[in-house]
Structures are given as C-alpha cells and as structure tokens.
Coordinates of C-alpha atoms and ligand atoms in Angstrom, one line a residue:
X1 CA -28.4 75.0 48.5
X2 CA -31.0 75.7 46.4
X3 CA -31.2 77.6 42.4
X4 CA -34.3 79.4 42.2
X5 CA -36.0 81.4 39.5
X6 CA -38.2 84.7 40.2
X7 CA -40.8 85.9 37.6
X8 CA -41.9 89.0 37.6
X9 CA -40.6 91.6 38.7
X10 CA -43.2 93.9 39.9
X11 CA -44.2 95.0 43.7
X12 CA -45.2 92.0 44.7
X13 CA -41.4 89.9 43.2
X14 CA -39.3 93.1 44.6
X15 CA -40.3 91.4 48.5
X16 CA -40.3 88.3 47.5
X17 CA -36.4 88.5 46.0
X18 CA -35.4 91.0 48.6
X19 CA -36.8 88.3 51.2
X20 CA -34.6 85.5 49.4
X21 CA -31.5 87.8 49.4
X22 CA -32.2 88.0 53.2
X23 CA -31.4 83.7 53.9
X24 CA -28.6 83.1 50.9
X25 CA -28.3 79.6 52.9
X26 CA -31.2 78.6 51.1
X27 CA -31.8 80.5 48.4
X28 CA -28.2 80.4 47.0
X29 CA -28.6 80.9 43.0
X30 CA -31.5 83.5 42.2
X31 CA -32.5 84.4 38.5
X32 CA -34.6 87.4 38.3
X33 CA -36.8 86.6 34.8
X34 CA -38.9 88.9 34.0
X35 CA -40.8 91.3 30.7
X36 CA -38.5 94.3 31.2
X37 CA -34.8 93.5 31.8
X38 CA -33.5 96.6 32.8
X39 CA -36.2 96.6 36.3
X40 CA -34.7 93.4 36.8
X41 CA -30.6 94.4 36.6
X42 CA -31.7 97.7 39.0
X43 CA -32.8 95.3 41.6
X44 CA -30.0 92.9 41.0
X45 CA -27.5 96.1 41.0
X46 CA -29.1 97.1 44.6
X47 CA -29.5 93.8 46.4
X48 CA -25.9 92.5 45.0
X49 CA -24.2 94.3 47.8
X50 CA -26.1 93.4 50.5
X51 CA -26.3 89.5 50.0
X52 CA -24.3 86.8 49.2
X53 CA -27.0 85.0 47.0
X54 CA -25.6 85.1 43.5
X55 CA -28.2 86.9 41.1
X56 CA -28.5 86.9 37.7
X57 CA -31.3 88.3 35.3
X58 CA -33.3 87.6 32.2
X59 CA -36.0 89.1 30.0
X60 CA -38.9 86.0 29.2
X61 CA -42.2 86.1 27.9
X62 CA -44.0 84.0 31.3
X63 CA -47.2 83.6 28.8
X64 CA -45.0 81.7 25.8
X65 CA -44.3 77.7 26.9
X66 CA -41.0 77.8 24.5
X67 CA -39.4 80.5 25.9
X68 CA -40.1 79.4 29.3
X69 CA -39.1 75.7 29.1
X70 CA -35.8 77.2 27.5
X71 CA -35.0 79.3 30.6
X72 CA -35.6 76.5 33.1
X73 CA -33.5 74.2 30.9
X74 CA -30.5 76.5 30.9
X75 CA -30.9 78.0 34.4
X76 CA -31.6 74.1 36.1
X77 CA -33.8 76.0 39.3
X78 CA -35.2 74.0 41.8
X79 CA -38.2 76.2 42.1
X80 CA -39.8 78.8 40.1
X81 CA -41.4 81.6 42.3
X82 CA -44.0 82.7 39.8
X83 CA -45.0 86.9 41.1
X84 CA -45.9 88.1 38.2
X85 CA -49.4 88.0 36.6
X86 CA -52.1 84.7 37.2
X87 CA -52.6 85.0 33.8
X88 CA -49.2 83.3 33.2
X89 CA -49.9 80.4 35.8
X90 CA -50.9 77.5 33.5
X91 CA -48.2 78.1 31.1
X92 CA -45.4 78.4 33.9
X93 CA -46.6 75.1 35.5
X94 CA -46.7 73.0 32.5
X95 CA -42.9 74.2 32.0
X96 CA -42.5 73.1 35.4
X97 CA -43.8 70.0 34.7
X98 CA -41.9 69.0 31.8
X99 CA -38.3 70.3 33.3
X100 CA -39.4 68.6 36.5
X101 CA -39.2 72.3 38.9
X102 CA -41.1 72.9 42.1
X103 CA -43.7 75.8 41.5
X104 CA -45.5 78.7 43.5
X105 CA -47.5 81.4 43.2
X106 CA -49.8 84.1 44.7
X107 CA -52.7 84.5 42.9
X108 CA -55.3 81.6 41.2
X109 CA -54.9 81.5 37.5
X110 CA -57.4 83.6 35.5
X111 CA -57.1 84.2 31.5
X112 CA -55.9 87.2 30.2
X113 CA -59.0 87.9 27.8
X114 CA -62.1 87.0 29.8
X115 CA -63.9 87.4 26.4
X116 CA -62.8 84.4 24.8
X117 CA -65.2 82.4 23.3
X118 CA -63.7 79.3 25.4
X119 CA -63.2 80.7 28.4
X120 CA -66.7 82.7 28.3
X121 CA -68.2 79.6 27.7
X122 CA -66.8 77.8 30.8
X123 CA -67.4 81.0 32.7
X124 CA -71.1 81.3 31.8
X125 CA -71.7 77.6 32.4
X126 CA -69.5 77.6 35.4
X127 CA -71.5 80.9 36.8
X128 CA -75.0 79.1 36.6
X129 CA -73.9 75.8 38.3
X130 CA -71.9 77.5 40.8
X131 CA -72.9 80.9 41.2
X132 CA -69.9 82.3 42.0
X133 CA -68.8 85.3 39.4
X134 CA -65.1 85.5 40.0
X135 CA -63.0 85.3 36.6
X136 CA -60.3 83.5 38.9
X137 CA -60.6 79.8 40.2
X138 CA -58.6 76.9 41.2
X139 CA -60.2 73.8 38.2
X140 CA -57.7 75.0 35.9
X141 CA -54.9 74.4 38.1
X142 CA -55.9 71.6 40.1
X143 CA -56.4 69.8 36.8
X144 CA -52.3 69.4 37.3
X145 CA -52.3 67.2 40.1
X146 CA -51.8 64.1 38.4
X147 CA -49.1 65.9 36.4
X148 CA -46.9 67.3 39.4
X149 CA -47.6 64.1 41.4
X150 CA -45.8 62.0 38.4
X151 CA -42.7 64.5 38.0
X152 CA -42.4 64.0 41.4
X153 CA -42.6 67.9 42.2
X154 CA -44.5 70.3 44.9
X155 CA -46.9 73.1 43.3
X156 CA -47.8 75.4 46.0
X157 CA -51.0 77.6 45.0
X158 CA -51.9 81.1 46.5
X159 CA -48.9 81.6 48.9
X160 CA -49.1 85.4 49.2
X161 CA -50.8 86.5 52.8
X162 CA -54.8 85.9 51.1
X163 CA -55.0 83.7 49.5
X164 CA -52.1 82.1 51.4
X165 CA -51.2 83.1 55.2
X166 CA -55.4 83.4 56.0
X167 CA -55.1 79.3 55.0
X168 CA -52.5 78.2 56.9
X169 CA -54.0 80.2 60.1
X170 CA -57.3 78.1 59.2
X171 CA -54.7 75.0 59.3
X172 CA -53.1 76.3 62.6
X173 CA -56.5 77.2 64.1
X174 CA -57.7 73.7 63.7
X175 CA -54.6 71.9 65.0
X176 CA -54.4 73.8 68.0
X177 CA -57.1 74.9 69.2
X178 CA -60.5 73.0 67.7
X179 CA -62.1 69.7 67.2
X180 CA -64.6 71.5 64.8
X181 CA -64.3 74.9 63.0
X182 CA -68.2 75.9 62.3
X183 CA -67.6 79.5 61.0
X184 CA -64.9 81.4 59.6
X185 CA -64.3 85.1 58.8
X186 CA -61.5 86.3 56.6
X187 CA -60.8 89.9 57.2
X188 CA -58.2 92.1 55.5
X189 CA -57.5 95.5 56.3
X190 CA -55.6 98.2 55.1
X191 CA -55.5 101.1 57.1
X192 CA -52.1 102.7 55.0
X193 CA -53.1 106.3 53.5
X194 CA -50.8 107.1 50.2
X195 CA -52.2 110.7 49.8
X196 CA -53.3 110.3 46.4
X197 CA -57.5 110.3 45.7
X198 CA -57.3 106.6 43.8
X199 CA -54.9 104.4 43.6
X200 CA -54.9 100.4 43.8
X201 CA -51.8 98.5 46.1
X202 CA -51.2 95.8 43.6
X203 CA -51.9 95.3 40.0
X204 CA -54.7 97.9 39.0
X205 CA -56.5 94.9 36.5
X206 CA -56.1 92.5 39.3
X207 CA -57.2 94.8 42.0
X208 CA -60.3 96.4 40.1
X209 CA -61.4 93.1 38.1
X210 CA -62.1 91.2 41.7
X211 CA -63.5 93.7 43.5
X212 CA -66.1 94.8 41.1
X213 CA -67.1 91.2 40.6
X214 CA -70.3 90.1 42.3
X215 CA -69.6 89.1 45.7
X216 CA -70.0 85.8 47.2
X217 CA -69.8 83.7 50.1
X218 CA -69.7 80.0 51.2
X219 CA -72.5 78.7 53.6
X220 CA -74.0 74.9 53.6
X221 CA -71.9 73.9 50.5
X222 CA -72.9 76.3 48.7
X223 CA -72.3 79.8 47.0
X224 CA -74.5 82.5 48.1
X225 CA -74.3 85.7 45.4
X226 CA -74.3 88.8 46.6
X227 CA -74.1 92.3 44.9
X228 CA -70.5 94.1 44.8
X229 CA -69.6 95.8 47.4
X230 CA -73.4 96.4 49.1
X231 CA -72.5 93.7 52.7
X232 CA -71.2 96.2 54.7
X233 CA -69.9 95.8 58.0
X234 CA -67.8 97.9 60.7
X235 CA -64.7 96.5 62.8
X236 CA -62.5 97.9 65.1
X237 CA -58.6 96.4 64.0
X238 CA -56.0 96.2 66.1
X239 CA -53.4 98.4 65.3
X240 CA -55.4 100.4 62.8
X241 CA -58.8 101.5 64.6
X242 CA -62.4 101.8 63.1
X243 CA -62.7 100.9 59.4
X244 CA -65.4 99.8 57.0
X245 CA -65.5 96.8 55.4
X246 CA -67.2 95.1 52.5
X247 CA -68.3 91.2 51.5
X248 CA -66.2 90.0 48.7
X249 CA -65.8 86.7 47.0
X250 CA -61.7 86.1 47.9
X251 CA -60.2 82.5 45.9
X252 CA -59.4 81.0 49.1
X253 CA -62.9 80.3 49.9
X254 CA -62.8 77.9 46.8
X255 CA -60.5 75.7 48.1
X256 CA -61.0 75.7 52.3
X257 CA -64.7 74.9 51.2
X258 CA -62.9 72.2 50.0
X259 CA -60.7 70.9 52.1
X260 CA -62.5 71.8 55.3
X261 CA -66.1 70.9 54.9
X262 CA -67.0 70.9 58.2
X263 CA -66.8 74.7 58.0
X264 CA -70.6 75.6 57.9
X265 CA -69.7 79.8 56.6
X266 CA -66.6 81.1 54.8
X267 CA -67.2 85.0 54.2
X268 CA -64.2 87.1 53.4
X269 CA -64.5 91.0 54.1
X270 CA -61.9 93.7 52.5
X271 CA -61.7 97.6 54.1
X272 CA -62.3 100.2 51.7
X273 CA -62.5 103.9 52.3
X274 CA -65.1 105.8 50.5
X275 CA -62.9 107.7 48.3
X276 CA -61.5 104.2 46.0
X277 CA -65.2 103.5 46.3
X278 CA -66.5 106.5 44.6
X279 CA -63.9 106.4 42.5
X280 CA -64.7 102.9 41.3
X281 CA -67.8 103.1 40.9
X282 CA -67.7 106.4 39.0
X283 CA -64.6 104.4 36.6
X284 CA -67.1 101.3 35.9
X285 CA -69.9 103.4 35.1
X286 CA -68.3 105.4 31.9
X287 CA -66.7 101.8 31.1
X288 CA -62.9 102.4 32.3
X289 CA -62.7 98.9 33.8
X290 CA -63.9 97.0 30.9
X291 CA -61.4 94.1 29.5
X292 CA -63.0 94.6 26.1
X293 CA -61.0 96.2 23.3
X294 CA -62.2 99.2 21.6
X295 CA -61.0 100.9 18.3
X296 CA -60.0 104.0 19.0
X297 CA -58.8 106.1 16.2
X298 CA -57.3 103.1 14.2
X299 CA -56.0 101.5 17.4
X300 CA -57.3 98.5 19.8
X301 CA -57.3 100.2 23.6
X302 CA -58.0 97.6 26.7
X303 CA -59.7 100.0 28.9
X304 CA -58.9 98.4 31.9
X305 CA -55.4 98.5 30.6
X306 CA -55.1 102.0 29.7
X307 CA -56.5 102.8 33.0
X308 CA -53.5 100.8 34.5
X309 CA -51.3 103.1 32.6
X310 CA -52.4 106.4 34.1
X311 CA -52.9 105.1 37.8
X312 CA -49.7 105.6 39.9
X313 CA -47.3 102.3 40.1
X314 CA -48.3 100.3 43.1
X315 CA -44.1 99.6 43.4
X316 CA -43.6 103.1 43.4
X317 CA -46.0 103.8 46.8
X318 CA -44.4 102.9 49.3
X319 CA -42.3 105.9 50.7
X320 CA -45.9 107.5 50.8
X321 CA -47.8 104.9 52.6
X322 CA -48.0 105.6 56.2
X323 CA -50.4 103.2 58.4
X324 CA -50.9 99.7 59.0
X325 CA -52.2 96.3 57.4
X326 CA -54.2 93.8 59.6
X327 CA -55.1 90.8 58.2
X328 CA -56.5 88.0 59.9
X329 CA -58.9 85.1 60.4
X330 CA -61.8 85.1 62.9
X331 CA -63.6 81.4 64.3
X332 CA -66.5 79.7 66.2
X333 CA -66.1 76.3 66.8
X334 CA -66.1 73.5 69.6
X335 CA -63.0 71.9 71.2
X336 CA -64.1 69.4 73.8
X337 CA -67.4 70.1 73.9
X338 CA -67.0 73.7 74.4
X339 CA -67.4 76.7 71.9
X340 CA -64.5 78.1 71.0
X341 CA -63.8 81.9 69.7
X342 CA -60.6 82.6 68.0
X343 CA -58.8 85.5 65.8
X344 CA -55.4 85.4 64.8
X345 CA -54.2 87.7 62.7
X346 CA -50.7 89.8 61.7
X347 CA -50.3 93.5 61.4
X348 CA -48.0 95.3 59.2
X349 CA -46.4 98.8 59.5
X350 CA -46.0 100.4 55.8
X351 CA -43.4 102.7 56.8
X352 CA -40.9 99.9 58.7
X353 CA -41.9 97.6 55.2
X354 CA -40.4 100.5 53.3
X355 CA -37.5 100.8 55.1
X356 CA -36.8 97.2 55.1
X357 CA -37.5 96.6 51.5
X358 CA -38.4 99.7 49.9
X359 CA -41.8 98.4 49.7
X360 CA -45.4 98.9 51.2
X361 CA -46.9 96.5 53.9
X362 CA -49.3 94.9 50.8
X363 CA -46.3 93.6 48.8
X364 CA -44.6 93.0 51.3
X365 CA -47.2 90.9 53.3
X366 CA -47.5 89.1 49.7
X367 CA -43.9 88.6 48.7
X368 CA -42.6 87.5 52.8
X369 CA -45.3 84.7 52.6
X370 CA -43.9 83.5 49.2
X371 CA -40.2 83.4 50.4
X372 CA -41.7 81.4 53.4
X373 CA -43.4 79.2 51.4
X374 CA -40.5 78.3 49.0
X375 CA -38.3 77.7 51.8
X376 CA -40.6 75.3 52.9
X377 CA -40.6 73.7 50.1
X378 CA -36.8 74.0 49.4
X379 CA -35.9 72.5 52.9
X380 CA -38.0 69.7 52.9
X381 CA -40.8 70.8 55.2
X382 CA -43.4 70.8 52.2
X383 CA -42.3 68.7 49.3
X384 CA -45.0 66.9 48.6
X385 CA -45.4 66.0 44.7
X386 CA -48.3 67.1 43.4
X387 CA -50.6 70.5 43.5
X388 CA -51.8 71.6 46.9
X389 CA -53.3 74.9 48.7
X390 CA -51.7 76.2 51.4
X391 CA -54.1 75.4 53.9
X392 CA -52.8 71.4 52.8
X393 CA -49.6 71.5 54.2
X394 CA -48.5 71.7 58.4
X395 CA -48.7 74.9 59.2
X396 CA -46.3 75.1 61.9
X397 CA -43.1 75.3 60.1
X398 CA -44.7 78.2 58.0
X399 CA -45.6 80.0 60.9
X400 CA -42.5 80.0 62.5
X401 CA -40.7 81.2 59.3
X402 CA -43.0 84.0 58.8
X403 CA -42.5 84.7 62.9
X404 CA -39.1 85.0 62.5
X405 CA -38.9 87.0 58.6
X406 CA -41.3 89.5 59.8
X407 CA -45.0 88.8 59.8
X408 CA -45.4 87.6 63.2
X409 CA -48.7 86.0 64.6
X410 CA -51.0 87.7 67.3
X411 CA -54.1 85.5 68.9
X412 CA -57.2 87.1 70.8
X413 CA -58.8 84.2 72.3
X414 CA -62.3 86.2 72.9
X415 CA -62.4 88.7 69.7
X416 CA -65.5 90.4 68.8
X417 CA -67.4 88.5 66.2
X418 CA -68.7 89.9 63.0
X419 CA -72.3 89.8 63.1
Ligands
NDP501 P1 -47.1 94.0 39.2 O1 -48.0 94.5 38.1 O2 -46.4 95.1 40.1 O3 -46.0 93.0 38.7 C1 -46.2 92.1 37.7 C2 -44.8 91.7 37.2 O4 -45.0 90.7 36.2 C3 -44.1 92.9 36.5 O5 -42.8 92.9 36.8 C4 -44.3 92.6 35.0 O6 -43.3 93.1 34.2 C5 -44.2 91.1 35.0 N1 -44.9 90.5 33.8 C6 -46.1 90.9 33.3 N2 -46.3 90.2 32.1 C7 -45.2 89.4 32.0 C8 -44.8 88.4 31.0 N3 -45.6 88.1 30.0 N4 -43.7 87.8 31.2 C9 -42.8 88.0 32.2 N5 -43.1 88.9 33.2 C10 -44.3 89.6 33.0 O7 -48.0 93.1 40.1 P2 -47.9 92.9 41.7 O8 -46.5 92.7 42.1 O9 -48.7 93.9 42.4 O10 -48.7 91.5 41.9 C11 -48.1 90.3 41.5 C12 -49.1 89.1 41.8 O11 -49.3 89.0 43.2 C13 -50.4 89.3 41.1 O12 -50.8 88.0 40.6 C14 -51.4 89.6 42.2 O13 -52.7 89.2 42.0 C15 -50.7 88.9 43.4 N6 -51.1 89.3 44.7 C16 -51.4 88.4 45.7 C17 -51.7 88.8 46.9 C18 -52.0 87.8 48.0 O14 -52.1 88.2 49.2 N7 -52.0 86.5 47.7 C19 -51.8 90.3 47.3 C20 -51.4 91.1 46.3 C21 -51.0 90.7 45.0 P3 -43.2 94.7 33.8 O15 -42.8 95.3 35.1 O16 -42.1 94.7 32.8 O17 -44.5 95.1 33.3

C-alpha cells in the first residue's frame, strides 16, 4: 500500500523499521537511508526473513537538500520517517515539500552548532522574551505550515512517546473525560538498570544537551525558569516502585501551551538516579558537554562529541537493561461541574522490548509511536496537509494502534497528585 522511507538508522529507526516490518499491509516498500550503509544492510539482512515488506537501503547525507531531494525523487515514498538526528529536520521537510512526501519525526528541530552567530542570535533574543533555555523549539518548523498545507501533505511533529504519546493522552484526556483540563503533569520514568556507572538511552548529545539546560515550566502563559535539575520530587510508579524525579523543560510543553490554553500548569518531570547525576554534573564541570570546538593538538574536537564516542551505544543496551519504563500524564480538571483527577500512562518491560526487537523499552517506546503515527497517516486517519503536533489530531485511532502494537494504555481515575 504504501512506499516509505526510514532515516536513520540508529536505536530509535531500528523499532521504528522493525515495527513497519511487523504490518507489511501498510508499509509495503521500506527504504532504510541512512550515514553508514552497512548498519542499514545488517538490519535489512535480519528483518528480510521475517516480513514480507520489501526493503531496500541507502547511504544519504539527511543534512544536504540535494542529496535528499534526489533520494525521494528516485525512491517516490509516500512518507519519510525521519529517526535520525533533529538537527536534520528542516532540511528533510523542505525535501518533503518540494517532492510533495508526508513527513514525521520524534524530536523538535534544533541546529547542529548552537554557536552560530544566527542561531545564537535568535537564541539570546528568543531566551529574554521567552525565558525558556532549550536549544530545541517548534518556530522553526511551524514556519512550514503554509508550505505543507499548499503540497497538500501531512507533517507530523514529535511522534516518539514525549514529545508524542504524553500529547495524544492530553488529546484523549480531554475528549473523554473533561470539559476543562486546569493542570497537567508529564512524568517519565525509567526504572531499567544497564549495569554500567553512566550511560545515556538515546543519543548522548541529545540526552545530555536537554537535561543540563535550565529547566522550565508553563503556568499562566508563561515560562517560569528554573535551575537544572534542583525541582525535585518523589513518586511511586506503577510497575517500577519509588523513584526520584526532576523538573525539566520537555518540547511538548511548547506546543500544548499552545493548543490547549486553558491548561493553567504544564510541568514535565524525568527520573534520574544519582549515579547519571553525579556523573553529569562532574562531565559539565571540566567542560565534557560543551558543543564548542577546541584545538587540540592541530585538530578541532566537539567535546560533547568526543564524549559520545567513549559512552556505550545506546543501540547496543538492550540485552543488559532489565526493569521497566512508565510514562504517563497526570490531570485536574472539571467535567460537569465536578473536579476531575486523571493518570494515564503505559509501562514498558526492557527485557520483553529486547526480545521483540532487540531493543530497550526507550527506543522502543520511541520508534512503536512513530510506526503508529505513520500508519495513521498512511491510512487516512491523519492526513491533514499541513504541519501539526500530535496532540492536533483524534487520538483515538492512535490509541488503539499503539493498544494493539504493544504500548497499551492504563488509567487510574484517583492517582496521587504531584504536589
Ligand atoms: P542514534 O544516535 O542512535 O541514531 C541516529 C541515527 O541517525 C544513526 O543511525 C545515524 O547514523 C543517523 N544519522 C546521523 N547523522 C546523519 C546524517 N547526516 N544523515 C543520515 N543519517 C544520519 O539516535 P536515537 O535513535 O537514540 O534517537 C533518534 C531520535 O529520536 C533523536 O532525534 C532523539 O532525540 C529522538 N528521541 C525521541 C524520543 C521521544 O520520546 N520523542 C525519545 C528518544 C529519542 P550512524 O549510525 O551512521 O551514525
């Protein structure tokens, strides 16, 4: 039924084209582009027995508009799945646009070299007005609207589980169950254990560039700023027990702030054991997570970069992750009259993610959503031209799919709140 094109082929892309392989009635025709071939023709080589979608593979630069407006002329996809790196985002959607192709992707663009002049420019200015300190945020990509609406094809924005999933359970939350949603809490835990001292469950830059950003949070229209990691609260998750978690600023309080301004508080709160956090902490301070390039010995090092060279592969943990993920959104509100207290949320075993996939429950509670949401997309259920946030589009449908492909919903209808 439908041609499709994967980039990336990292943790994150492994789920997400396993997932595909899993419903060949949709996804039929599968290209697996990506920097380094030969990652790509190992996971064609293993999935090609077990599936009757037909894959093929290719190397392409995701950050060069030429070489990507070449592939999606040749290959003809319906949809690009874009699970590779935000910094890539803007460049795959304007190929998109021209070549007329549906788009998705996990993670809100952000530039490659936060210290360009440009971009530091925009960032300073944008950090005063605003006062959020994020180097990620949805302007640059919901500058396309106009763009997508006029080739007539869907952009789906942040469609891993958050941002993603936590916005359609916003969407479900408020179709079911309330007239008025006053406060939200996003909370994502991961209670997996991979025996190693540090080690980050996606893309080290990613991981270790948000959550050493100033945090923030949303309350009466406004950002509030708060230090990194100093809002620290305790909650007891299903499925996982006691954990501590921490205030961060997460990209889908940009846009529910948005689209659901009735929502007085957005805070988002991440679990993190002491050991990452000593070890962060200790990595900023002698300058390991800087983006700035040093000379060293006649030869321009990223820190942050070099860093993500001696950290273990987040693809490769996942036969040692045991535990769970639970990620899930918690609300006050009123439906007729009454206040209303609701959590739903999904939790994920590591260890039955790895022997589905071969992955760990945090790519694969990224990549499921992104099949979910391209099917969607590819069957009708969200094709809408133009560039939308998850939380923008029935939830239902996308509920059900992810019910049925292995992140199913559970509800508490009287949780116990964050204070
Ligand atoms: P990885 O680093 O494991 O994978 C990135 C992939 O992109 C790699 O295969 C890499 O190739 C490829 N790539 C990098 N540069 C280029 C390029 N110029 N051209 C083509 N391909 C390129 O990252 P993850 O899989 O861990 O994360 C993927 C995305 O998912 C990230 O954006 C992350 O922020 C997002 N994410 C979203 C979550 C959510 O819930 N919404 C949760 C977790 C992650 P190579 O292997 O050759 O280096």
């Amino acid at each position: 039924m439908a041609r499709v094109i994967v980039i990336g082929c990292g943790g994150v892309a492994t789920v997400g084209i396993s997932k595909c392989c899993q419903v060949p009635e949709v996804f039929t025709d599968l290209c697996i582009a990506s920097k380094t071939k030969e990652k790509c023709d190992a996971l064609a080589a293993k999935l090609a027995p077990t599936t009757k979608t037909r894959i093929t593979t290719t190397k392409v630069d995701a950050g060069n508009l030429d070489e990507m407006i070449a592939l999606l002329q040749s290959y003809k996809p319906d949809m690009v799945l874009h699970l590779g790196l935000p910094y890539h985002n803007l460049v795959i959607m304007e190929a998109c646009v021209r070549c007329k192709v549906n788009y998705l992707d996990t993670a809100a663009y952000e530039p490659e070299d936060v210290n360009d002049p440009e971009f530091r420019k925009y960032y300073d200015k944008r950090c005063q007005e605003k006062g959020f300190y994020a180097y990620f945020d949805y302007p640059f990509q919901w500058a396309y609207r106009k763009k997508f609406e006029e080739a007539g094809v869907t952009a789906v924005l942040g469609c891993g589980f958050d941002p993603g999933v936590t916005q359609a359970y916003v969407a479900y939350a408020k179709k079911h169950y309330f007239d008025t949603i006053d406060t939200l809490d996003i909370l994502d835990c991961n209670g997996g254990d991979h025996g190693y001292k540090f080690a980050t469950n996606f893309n080290p830059e990613i991981n270790l560039r948000e959550v050493s950003s100033p945090a923030a949070y949303w309350e009466d229209h406004k950002w509030h700023r708060v230090e990194a990691m100093t809002v620290k609260k305790e909650y007891n998750f299903d499925g996982v027990g006691e954990k501590d978690m921490y205030l961060l600023h997460h990209e889908e309080i940009e846009s529910l702030g948005l689209n659901y301004p009735e929502i007085k508080r957005i805070r988002f709160f991440m679990t993190f054991g002491q050991s990452y956090l000593e070890h962060m902490r200790c990595l900023e301070d002698v300058g390991m997570l800087s983006t700035k390039a040093i000379n060293y010995h006649g030869m321009e090092i990223v820190p942050i970069q070099f860093l993500k060279a001696l950290l273990p592969d987040p693809a490769t943990l996942g036969a040692r992750t045991k535990g769970k993920t639970n990620i899930g959104c918690i609300f006050t509100g009123k439906k007729d009259g009454k206040e209303v207290h609701y959590y739903i949320y999904n939790v994920c075993d590591h260890q039955e993610s790895y022997r589905e996939v071969g992955s760990q429950a945090i790519s694969y509670t990224t990549g499921t959503p992104a099949m979910c949401g391209a099917m969607m997309v590819l069957t009708g259920k969200w094709n809408k031209p133009g560039v939308y946030n998850v939380e923008e589009f029935d939830p239902d449908p996308f509920i059900d799919a992810m019910n049925r492909h292995g992140l199913p919903i559970r509800e508490n209808f009287n949780p116990v709140l964050v204070d």
